[in-house]
Coordinates of C-alpha atoms in Angstrom, one line a residue:
Chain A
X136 CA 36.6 31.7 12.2
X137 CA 37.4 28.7 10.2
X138 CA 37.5 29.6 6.2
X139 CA 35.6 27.7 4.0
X140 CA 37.0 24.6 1.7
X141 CA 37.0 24.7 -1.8
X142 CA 37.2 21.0 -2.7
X143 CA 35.1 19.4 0.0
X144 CA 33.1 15.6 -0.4
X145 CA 29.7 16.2 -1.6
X146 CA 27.2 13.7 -2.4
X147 CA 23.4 14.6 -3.8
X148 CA 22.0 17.2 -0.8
X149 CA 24.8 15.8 1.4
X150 CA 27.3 18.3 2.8
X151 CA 30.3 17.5 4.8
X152 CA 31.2 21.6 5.2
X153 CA 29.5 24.4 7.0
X154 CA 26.1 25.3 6.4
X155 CA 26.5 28.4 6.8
X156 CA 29.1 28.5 4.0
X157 CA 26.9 26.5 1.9
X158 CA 23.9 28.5 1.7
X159 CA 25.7 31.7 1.8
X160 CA 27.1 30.6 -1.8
X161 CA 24.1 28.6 -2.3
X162 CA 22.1 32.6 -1.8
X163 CA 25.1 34.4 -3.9
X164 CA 24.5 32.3 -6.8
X165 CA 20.7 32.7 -7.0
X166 CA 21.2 36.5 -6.0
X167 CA 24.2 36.1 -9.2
X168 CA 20.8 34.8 -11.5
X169 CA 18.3 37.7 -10.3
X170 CA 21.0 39.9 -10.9
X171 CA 21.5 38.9 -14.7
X172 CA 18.1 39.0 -15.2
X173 CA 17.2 42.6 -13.7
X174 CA 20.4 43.2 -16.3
X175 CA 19.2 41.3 -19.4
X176 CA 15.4 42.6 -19.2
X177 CA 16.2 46.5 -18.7
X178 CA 18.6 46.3 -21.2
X179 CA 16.1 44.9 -23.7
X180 CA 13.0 46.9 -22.2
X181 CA 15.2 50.2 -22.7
X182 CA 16.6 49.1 -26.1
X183 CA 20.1 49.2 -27.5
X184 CA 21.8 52.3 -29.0
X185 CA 24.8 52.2 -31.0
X186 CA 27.3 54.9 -31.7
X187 CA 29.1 54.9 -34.9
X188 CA 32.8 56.4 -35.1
X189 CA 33.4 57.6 -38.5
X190 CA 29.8 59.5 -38.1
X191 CA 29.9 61.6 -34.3
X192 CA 27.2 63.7 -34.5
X193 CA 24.3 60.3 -35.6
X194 CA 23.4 58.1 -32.6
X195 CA 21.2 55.4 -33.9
X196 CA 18.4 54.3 -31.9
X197 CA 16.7 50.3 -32.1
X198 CA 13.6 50.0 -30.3
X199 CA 10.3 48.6 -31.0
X200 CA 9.4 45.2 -31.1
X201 CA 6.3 43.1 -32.3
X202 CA 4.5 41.3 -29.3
X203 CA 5.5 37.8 -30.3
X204 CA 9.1 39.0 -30.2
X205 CA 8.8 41.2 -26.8
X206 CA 7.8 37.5 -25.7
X207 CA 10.6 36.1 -27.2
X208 CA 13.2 38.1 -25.9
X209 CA 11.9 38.2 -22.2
X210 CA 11.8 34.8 -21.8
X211 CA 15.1 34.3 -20.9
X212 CA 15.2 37.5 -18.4
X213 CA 11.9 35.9 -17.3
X214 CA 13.1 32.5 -16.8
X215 CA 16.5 34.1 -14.7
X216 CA 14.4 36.0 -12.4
X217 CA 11.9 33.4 -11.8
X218 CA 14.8 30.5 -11.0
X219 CA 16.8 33.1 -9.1
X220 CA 13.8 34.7 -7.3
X221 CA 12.6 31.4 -6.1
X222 CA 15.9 29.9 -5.0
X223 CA 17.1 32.9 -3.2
X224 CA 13.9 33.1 -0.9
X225 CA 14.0 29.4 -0.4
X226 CA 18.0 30.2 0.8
X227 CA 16.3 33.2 2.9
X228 CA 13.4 30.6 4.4
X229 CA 15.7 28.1 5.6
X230 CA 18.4 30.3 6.8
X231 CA 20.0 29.8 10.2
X232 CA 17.8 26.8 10.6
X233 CA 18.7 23.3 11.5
X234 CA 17.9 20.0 9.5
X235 CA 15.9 19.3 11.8
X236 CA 13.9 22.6 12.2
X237 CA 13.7 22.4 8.5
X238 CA 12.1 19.1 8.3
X239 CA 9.0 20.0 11.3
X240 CA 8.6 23.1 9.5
X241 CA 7.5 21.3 6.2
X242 CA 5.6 18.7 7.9
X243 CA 3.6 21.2 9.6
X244 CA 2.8 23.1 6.3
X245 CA 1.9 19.4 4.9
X246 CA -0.5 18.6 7.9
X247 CA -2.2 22.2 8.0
X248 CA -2.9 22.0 4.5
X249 CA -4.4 18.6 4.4
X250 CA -8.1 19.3 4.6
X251 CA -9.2 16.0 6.4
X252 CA -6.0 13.4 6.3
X253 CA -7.4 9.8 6.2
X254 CA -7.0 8.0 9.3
X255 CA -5.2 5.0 7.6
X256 CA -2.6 7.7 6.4
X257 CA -2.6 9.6 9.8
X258 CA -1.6 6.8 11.9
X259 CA 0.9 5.0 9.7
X260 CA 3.9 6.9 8.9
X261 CA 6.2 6.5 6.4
X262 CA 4.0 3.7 5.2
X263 CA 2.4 3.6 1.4
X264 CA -1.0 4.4 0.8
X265 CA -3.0 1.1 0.2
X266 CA -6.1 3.7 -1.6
X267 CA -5.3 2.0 -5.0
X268 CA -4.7 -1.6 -3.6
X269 CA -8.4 -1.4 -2.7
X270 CA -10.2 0.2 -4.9
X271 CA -10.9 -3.4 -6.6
X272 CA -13.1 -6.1 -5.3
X273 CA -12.6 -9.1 -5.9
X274 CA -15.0 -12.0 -7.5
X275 CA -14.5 -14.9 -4.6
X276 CA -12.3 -13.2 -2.2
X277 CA -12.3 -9.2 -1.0
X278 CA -9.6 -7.7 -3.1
X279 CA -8.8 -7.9 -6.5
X280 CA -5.0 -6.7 -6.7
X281 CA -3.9 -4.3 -9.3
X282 CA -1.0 -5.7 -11.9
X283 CA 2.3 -3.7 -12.3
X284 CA 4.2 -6.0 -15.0
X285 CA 7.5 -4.9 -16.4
X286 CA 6.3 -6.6 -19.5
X287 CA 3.6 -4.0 -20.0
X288 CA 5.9 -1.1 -20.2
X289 CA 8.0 -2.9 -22.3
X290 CA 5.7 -3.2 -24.4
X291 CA 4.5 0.4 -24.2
X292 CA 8.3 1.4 -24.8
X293 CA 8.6 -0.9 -28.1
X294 CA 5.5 0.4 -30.1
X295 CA 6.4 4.5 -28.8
X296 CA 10.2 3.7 -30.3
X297 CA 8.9 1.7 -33.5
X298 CA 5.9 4.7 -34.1
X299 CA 8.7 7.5 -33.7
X300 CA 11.4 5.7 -35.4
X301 CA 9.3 4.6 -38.7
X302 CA 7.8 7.7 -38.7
X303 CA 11.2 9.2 -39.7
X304 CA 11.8 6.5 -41.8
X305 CA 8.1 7.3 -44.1
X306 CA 9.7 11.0 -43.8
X307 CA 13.4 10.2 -45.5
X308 CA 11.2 7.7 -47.9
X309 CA 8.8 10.2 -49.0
X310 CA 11.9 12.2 -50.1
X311 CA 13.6 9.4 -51.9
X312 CA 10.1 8.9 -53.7
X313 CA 9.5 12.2 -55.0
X314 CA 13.2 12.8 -56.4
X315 CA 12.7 9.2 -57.7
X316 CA 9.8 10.4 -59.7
X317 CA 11.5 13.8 -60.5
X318 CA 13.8 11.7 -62.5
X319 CA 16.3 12.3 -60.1
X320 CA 18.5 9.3 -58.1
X321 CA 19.9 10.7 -55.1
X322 CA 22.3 7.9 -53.9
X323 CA 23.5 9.6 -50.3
X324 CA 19.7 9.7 -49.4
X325 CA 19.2 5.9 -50.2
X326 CA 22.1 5.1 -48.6
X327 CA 20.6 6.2 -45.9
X328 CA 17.2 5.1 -45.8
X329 CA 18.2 1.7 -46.0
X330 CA 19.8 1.3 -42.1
X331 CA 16.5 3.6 -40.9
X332 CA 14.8 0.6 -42.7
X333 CA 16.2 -2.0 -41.2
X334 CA 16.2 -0.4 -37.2
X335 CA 12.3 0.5 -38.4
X336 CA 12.0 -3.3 -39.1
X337 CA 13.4 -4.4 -36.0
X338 CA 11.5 -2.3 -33.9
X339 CA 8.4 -2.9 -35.0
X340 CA 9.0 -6.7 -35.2
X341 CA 9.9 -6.4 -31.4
X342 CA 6.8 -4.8 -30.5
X343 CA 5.1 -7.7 -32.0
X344 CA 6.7 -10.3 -30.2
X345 CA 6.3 -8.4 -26.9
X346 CA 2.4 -7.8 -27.8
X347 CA 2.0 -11.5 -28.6
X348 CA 4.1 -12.8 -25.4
X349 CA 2.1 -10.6 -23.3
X350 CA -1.4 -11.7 -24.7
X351 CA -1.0 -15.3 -25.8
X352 CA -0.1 -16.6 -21.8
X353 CA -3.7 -14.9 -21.0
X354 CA -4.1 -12.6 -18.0
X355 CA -3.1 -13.3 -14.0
X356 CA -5.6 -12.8 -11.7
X357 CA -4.9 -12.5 -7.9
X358 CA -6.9 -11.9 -4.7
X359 CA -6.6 -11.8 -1.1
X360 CA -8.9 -11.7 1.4
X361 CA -7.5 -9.1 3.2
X362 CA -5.6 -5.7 3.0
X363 CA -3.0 -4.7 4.6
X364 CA -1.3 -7.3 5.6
X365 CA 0.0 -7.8 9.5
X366 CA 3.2 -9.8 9.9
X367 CA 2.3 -13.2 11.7
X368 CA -1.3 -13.4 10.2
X369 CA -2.6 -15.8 7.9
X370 CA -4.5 -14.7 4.6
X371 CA -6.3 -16.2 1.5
X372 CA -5.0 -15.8 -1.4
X373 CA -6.7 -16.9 -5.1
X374 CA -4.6 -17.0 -8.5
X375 CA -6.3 -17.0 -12.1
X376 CA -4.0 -17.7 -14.8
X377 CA -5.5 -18.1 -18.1
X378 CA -4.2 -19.1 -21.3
X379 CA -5.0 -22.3 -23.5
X380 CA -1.2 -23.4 -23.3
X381 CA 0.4 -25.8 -21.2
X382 CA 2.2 -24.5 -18.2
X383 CA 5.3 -26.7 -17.3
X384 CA 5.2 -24.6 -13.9
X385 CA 3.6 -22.0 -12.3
X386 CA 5.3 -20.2 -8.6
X387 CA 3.1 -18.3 -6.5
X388 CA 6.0 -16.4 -3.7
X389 CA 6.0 -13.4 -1.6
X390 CA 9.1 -10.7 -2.1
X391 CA 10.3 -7.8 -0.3
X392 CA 12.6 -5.5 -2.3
X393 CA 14.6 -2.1 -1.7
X394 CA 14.8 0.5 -3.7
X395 CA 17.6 3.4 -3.4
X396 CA 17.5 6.7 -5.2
X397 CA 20.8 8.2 -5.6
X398 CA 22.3 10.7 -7.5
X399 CA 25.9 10.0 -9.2
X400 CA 27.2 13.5 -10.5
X401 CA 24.3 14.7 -12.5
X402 CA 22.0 11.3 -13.4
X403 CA 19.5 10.1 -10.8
X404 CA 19.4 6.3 -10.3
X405 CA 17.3 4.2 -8.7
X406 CA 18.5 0.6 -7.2
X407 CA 16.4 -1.9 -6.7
X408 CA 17.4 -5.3 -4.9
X409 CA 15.1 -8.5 -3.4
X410 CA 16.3 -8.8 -0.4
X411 CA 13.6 -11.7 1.2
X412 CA 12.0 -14.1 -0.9
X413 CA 9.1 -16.4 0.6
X414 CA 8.0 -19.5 -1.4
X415 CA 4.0 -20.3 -1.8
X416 CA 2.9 -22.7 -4.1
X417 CA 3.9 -23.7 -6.9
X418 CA 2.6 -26.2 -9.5
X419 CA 4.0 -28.6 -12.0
X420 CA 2.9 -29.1 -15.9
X421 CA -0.4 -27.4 -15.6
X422 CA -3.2 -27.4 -18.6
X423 CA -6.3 -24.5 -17.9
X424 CA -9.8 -25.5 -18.9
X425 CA -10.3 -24.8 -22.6
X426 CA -11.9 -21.3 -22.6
X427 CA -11.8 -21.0 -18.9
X428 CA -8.5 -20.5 -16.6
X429 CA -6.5 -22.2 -13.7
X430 CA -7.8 -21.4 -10.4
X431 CA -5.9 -22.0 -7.3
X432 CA -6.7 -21.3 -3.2
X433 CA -3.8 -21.1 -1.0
X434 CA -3.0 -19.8 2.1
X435 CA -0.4 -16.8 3.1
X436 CA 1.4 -16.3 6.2
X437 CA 2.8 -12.9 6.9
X438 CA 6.7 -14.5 8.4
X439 CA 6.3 -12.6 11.7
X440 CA 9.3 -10.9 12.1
X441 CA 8.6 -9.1 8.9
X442 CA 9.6 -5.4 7.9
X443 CA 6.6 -3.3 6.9
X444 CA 6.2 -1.3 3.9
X445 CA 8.4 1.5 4.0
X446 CA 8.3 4.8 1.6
X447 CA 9.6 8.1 1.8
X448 CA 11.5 10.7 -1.0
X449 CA 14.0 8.4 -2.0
X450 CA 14.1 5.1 -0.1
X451 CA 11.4 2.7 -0.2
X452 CA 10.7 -1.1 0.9
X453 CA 8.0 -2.9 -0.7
X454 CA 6.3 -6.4 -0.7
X455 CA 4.7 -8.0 -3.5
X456 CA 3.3 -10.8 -4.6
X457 CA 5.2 -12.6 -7.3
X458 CA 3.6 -14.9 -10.3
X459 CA 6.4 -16.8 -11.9
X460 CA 5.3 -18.6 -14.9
X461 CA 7.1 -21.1 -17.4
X462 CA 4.9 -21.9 -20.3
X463 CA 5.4 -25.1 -22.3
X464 CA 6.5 -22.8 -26.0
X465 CA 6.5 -19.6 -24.6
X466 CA 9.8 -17.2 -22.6
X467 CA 8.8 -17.3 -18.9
X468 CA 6.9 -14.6 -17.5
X469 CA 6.9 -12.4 -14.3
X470 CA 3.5 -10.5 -12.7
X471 CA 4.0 -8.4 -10.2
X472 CA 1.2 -7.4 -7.7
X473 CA 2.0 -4.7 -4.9
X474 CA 0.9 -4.9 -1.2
X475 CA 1.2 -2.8 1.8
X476 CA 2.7 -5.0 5.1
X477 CA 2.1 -2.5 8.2
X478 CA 3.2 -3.5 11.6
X479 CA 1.5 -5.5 14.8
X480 CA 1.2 -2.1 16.4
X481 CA -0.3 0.0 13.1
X482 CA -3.1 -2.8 13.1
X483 CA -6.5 -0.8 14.1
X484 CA -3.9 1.9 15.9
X485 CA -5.7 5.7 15.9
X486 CA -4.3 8.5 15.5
X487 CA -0.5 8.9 17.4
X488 CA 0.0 12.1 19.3
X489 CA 3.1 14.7 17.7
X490 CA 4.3 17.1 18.7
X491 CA 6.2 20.5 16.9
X492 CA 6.8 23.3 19.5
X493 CA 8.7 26.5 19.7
X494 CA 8.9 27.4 23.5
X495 CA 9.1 31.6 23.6
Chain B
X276 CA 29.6 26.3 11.7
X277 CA 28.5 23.1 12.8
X278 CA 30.1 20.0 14.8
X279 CA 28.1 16.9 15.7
X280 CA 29.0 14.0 18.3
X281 CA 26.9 10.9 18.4
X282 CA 26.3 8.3 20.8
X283 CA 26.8 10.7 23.3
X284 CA 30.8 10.4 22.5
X285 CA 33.2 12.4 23.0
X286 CA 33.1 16.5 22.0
X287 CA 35.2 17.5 19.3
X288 CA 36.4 20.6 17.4
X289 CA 38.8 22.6 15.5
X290 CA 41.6 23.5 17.5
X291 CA 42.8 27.4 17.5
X292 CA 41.3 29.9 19.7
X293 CA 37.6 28.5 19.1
X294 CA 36.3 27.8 22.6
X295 CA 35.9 23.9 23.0
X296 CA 32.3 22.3 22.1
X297 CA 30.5 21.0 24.9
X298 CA 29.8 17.6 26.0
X299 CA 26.3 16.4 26.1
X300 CA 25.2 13.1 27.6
X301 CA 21.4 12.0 27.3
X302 CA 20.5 9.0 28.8
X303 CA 17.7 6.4 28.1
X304 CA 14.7 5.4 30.4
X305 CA 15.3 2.3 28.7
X306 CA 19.1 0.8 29.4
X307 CA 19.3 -1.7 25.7
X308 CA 18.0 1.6 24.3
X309 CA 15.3 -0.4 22.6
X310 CA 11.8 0.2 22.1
X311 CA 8.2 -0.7 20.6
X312 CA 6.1 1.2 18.7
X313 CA 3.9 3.3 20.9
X314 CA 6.2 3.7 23.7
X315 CA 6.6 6.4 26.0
X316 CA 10.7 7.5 25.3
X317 CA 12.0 9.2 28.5
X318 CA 15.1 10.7 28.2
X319 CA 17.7 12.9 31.1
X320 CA 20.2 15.1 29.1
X321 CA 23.2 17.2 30.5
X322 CA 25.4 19.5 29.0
X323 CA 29.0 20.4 30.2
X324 CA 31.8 22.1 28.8
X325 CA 29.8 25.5 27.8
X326 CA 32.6 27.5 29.5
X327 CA 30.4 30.7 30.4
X328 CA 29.1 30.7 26.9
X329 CA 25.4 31.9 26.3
X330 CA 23.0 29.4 24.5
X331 CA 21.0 31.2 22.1
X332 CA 18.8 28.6 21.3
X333 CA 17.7 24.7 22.4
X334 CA 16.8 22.4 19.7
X335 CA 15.4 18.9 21.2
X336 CA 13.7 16.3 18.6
X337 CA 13.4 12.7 17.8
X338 CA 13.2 11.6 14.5
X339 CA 14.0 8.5 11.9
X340 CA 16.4 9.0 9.5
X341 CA 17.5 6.8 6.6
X342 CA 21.1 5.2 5.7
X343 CA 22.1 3.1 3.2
X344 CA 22.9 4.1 -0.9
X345 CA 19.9 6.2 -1.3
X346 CA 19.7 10.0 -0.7
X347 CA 18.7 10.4 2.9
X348 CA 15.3 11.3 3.7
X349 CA 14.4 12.4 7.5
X350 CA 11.3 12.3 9.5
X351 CA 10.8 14.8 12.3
X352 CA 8.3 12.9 15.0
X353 CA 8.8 15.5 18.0
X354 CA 10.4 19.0 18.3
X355 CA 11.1 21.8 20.9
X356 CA 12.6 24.5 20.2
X357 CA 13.8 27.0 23.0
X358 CA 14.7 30.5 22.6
X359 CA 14.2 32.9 25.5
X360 CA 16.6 33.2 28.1
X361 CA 14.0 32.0 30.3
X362 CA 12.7 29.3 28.8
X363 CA 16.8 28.3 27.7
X364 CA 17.5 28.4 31.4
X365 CA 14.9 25.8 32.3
X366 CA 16.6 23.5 30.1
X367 CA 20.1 24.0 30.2
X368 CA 22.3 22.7 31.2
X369 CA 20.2 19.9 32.0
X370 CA 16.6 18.3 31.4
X371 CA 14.4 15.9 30.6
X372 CA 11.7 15.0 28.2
X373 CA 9.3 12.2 27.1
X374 CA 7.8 11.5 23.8
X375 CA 6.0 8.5 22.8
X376 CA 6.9 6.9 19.7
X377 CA 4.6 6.6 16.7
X378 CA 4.0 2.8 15.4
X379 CA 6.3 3.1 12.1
X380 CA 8.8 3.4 11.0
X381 CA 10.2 0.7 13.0
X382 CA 14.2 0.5 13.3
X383 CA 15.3 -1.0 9.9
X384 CA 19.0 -3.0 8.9
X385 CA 18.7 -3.8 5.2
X386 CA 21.0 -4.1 2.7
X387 CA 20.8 -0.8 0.9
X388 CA 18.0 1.2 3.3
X389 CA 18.7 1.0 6.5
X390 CA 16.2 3.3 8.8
X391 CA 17.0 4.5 12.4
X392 CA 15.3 6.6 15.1
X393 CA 17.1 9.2 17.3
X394 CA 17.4 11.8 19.5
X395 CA 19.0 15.0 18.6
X396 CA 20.0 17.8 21.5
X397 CA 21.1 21.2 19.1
X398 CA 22.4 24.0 21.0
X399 CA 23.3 27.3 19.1
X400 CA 25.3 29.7 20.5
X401 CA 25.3 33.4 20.8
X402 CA 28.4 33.9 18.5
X403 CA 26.7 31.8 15.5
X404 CA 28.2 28.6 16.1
X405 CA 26.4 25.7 16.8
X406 CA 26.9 21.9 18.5
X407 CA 24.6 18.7 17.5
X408 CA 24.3 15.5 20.0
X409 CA 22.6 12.4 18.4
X410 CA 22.0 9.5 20.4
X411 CA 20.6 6.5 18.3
X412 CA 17.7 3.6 19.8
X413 CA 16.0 1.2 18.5
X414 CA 12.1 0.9 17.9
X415 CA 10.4 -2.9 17.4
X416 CA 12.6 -5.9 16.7
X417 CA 13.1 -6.5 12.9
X418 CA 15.8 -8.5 12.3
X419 CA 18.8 -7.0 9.9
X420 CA 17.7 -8.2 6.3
X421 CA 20.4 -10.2 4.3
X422 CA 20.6 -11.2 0.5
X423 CA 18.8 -14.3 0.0

């Protein structure tokens, strides 16, 4: 029997070691947990007694607690037995049983408790969902697609920090104010109000640059006539840009990108790289009708040697359809609409046959 | 403990008294190894080297995996498992099985995902160790993706 190593490579769920080894410390250490709980909660449930020295013949009892602190002081027990408990029969579940093993086992809990799987979802593994990429019709053509702009959670992110942030700063002012009226000048508090000022400032001053950016270009509209796409075939596709500036250009392109999850020590990052980029249309120095927007038709071929969409836990590759636009005073601005790209043979396919067996 | 070859290679394991892990061979109905989506995959395994050592159990699936700088994720498209001495002894030390292949994922060379399909032969023994065989193909013909 080979003994275990100590010091062995290990990234994220990775192991390069035994299994065996693995869980078994993986099961001691949640078994370690249940253990400190069953410790922790009788000792608190049974209450302490304490023994004095210099008096032998008093033991002095402590017991008795109100409800909010028998609450109180279970939690943590609680918490130990619940993290432990669950951990150690997860160890138990999978013991003995290959990756592989693992992995049927969990899809077959997933299929049997999907009341009636839709037969988009059935037949396309490991493809996206295309439920909210469809939800939309569209005003000439059939889908209106949804908008996911980085902008917008910028924006979201400015006004949360500049809320929080100046909230703290009417906090430290209403302080200064009050000993300011109580006659009293407190000079280590105004030293310090004055950099929360400024950050306040800032914040809030950034928020209003990224609300005007994102509402003075006017909204991007795009639809397609179809959905999902099929490598090799040949949609419609219809962009609305509004906005009563001049545009010095506008590029209408088609994108695949990857995206890695990974874990590096304790953080969990995500990586996300464009690894195909397929040009349009694009337009030079373009002014929308006052009060109305720019309206284009052009065609979209799938290239036919395409990947399809791809997602699972923590790898994913996605196409979108990318609205580059450069206006004539304005920082140039990126909109970002999602679409699902299945392959030739996922086109109209029913549902595929499976199969998880144990034989005897 | 565990030991894995792949591509059908060659068996490895720790030297010492351990008896020597056996070598399992699985050949293609296909000779490129390649595939499309929706294909029937048939497949003619041996296994040699078991030295008079009882199987316990047979483990037999196909399934995509993922590679790259992401965690991996796995997908499990067909699995047998075999565990009585009779059933064990219709499948070892040889056999064959066909599966057809779902139409995704397809075979995938990207630059940070990368997504292949195989064909893993597990064979536990009766003293608790246990021997993996993964042979790799390829399903539908997407070309490797480089940065643009």
């Amino acid at each position: 029997m080979r003994l275990p190593r100590f010091f062995t490579k290990k990234r994220g769920h990775r192991r390069t070691d035994s299994h065996a080894w693995g869980s078994f410390a993986e099961g001691l250490f949640y078994a370690l947990l249940v253990g400190a709980g069953v410790v922790f909660g009788l000792l608190l449930v049974t209450g302490a007694v304490t023994y004095a020295p210099a008096d032998p013949d008093s033991v002095v009892l402590q017991r008795g607690y109100e409800w909010w602190m028998w609450l109180l002081t279970l939690l943590m027990p609680v918490a130990l037995l619940a993290f432990g408990g669950s951990g150690l029969v997860r160890v138990v579940r999978t013991w003995g049983k290959s990756q592989e093993h693992r992995a049927a086992a969990s899809r077959t809990v997933i299929l049997e408790g999907l009341a009636g799987p839709s037969a988009g979802a059935a037949s396309r593994p490991a493809i996206p969902s295309c439920d909210n990429l469809e939800n939309s019709p569209g005003i000439v053509l059939r889908y209106r697609l949804p908008l996911e702009s980085p902008e917008n959670w910028s924006l979201v992110g400015f006004g949360l920090f500049a809320l929080l942030w100046n909230a703290v700063v009417v906090v430290l002012a209403v302080g200064v104010g009050a000993d300011l009226i109580g006659g009293t000048t407190d000079w280590l508090l105004i030293g310090l109000l004055v950099p929360f000022v400024v950050v306040g400032v800032v914040g809030v001053a950034l928020f209003v640059r990224s609300l005007v950016l994102s509402t003075s270009v006017g909204p991007t509209h795009v639809e397609i006539s179809d959905h999902p796409l099929v490598p090799g075939r040949r949609y419609d596709v219809r962009l609305g840009q509004g906005g009563a500036h001049l545009f010095r250009s506008i590029d209408l392109g088609l994108e695949m990108e990857e995206t890695a999850t990974f874990r590096q020590g304790t953080d969990t990052r995500t990586q996300r790289i464009v690894v195909r980029r397929v040009p349009v249309s694009g337009w030079q120095l373009v002014q929308p009708v006052p009060g109305g927007i720019f309206e284009a038709r052009v065609p979209l071929t799938i290239p036919a040697d395409a990947m399809h969409s791809f997602s699972s836990e923590n790898n994913a590759v996605q196409w979108r359809i990318v609205v580059r636009a450069q206006p004539d005073r304005w920082p140039e601005f990126i909109r970002v609409f999602p679409v699902v790209v299945i392959p030739v043979k996922a086109a109209g396919a029913g549902a595929f046959p499976e199969s998880v067996e144990a034989m005897g | 403990m565990n030991a894995a070859d792949s591509h059908a290679g060659t068996a490895y394991g720790p030297a010492g008294s351990t008896p020597p892990f056996p070598r399992m061979e699985l050949r293609f109905g296909h000779p490129g190894r390649r595939y499309e989506p929706g294909e029937w995959v048939t497949a003619e395994y041996t296994i040699d080297g078991l030295n008079g050592e009882r199987p316990r159990a047979l483990e037999r699936s196909a399934l995509w995996y993922t590679e790259g700088k992401g965690e991996e994720d796995l997908g499990v498209h067909f699995f047998e498992r075999f565990l009585t001495p009779e059933t064990i002894d219709r499948v070892v030390p040889e056999g064959t099985f066909a599966l057809q292949l779902p139409p995704s994922p397809l075979s995938y060379e990207g630059v940070i995902v990368k997504i292949r399909w195989c064909i893993r032969l597990r064979i536990f023994f009766e003293s608790g160790r246990d021997h993996v065989s993964e042979h790799v193909f390829t399903v539908g013909r997407v070309p490797p993706s480089i940065l643009p």
